[in-house]
XYZ file of C-alpha atoms in Angstrom:
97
model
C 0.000 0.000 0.000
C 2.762 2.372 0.789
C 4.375 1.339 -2.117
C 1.406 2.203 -4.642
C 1.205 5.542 -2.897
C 4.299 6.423 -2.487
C 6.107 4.918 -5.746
C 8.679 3.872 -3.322
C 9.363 0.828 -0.155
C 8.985 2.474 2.962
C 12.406 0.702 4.388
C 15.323 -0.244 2.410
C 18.257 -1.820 3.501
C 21.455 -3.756 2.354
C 20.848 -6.956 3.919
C 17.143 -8.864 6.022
C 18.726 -7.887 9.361
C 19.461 -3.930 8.903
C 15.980 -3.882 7.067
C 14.768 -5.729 10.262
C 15.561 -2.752 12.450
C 14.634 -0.383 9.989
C 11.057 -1.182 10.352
C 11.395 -2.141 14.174
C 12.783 1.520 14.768
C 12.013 3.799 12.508
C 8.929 5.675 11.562
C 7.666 5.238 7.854
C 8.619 8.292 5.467
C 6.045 10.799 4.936
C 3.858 10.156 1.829
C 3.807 12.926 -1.291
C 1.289 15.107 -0.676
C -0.816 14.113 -4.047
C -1.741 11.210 -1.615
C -5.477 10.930 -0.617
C -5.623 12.142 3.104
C -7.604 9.198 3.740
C -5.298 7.057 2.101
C -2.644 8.684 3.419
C -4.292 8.002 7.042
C -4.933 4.430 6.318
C -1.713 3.725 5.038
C 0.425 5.368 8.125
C -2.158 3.315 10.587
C -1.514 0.363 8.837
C 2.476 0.811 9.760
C 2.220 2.412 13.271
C 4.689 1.368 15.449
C 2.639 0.613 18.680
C 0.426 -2.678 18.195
C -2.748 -1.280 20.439
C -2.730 1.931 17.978
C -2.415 -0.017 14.608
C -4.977 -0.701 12.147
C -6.209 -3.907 11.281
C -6.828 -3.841 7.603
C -10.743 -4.329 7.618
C -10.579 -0.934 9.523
C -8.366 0.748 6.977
C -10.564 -0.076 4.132
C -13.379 1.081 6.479
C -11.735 4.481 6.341
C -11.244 4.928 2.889
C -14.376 4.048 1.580
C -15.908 6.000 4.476
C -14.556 9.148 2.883
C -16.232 12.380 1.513
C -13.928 11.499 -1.795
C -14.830 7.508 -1.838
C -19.008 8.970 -1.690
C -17.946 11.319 -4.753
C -16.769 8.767 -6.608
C -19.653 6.274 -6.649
C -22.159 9.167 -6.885
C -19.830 9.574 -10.165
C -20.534 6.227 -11.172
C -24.034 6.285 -10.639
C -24.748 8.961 -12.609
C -22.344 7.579 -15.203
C -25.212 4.598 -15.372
C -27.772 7.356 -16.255
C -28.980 7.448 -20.045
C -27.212 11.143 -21.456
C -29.977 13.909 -21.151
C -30.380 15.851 -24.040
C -29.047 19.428 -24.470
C -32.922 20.978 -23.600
C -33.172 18.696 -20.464
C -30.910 21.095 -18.805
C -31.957 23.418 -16.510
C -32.760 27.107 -17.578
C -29.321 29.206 -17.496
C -27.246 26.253 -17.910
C -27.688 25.971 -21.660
C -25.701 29.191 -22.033
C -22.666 28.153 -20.771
C-alpha cells in the first residue's frame, strides 16, 4: 500500500537484518502530498509502530471508503449509469454556458 502511494518501499536496507531494524525503529517516510488524506491516514495506521494503535486492515478499508472522496466517486458512477440527457433537459441558465 505504501508502495502504490508512495512509488517507493517504505524501508530499504542492504541486507534482512538492517531492514529488520529499519522497520522495528524507525517511523515510515512521509507520503507525497498528491496522496489521498484518507489514504494517506490508512496507510500510516496500517504501519504504526505501537500494536494497540495499529490498524487492522478491515478498519483501513473502512476508512477509505468512508470518505467524503470515496461517496464522490460512486455518486460519479451512478450517474455515469444514467442514459445522457439531451441538451434541452438542462436546466434554464445552464444551456448558455
Amino acid at each position: 500500500t505504501f508502495r502504490a502511494a508512495a512509488l517507493q518501499r517504505p524501508f530499504e536496507a542492504r541486507d534482512d537484518l538492517t531492514l529488520t531494524a529499519r522497520i522495528m525503529n524507525s517511523p515510515p517516510p512521509s507520503l507525497p502530498w498528491s496522496c489521498a488524506a484518507d489514504v494517506a491516514c490508512a496507510i500510516m495506521g496500517l504501519l504504526a509502530k505501537d500494536q494497540r494503535k495499529r490498524l487492522l486492515p478491515k478498519d483501513a478499508i473502512a476508512l477509505t471508503h468512508e470518505a467524503p472522496i470515496a461517496r464522490l466517486d460512486c455518486l460519479a458512477q451512478q450517474a455515469a449509469r444514467l442514459p445522457p440527457r439531451e441538451f434541452a433537459d438542462l436546466p434554464l441558465g445552464l444551456s448558455r454556458l
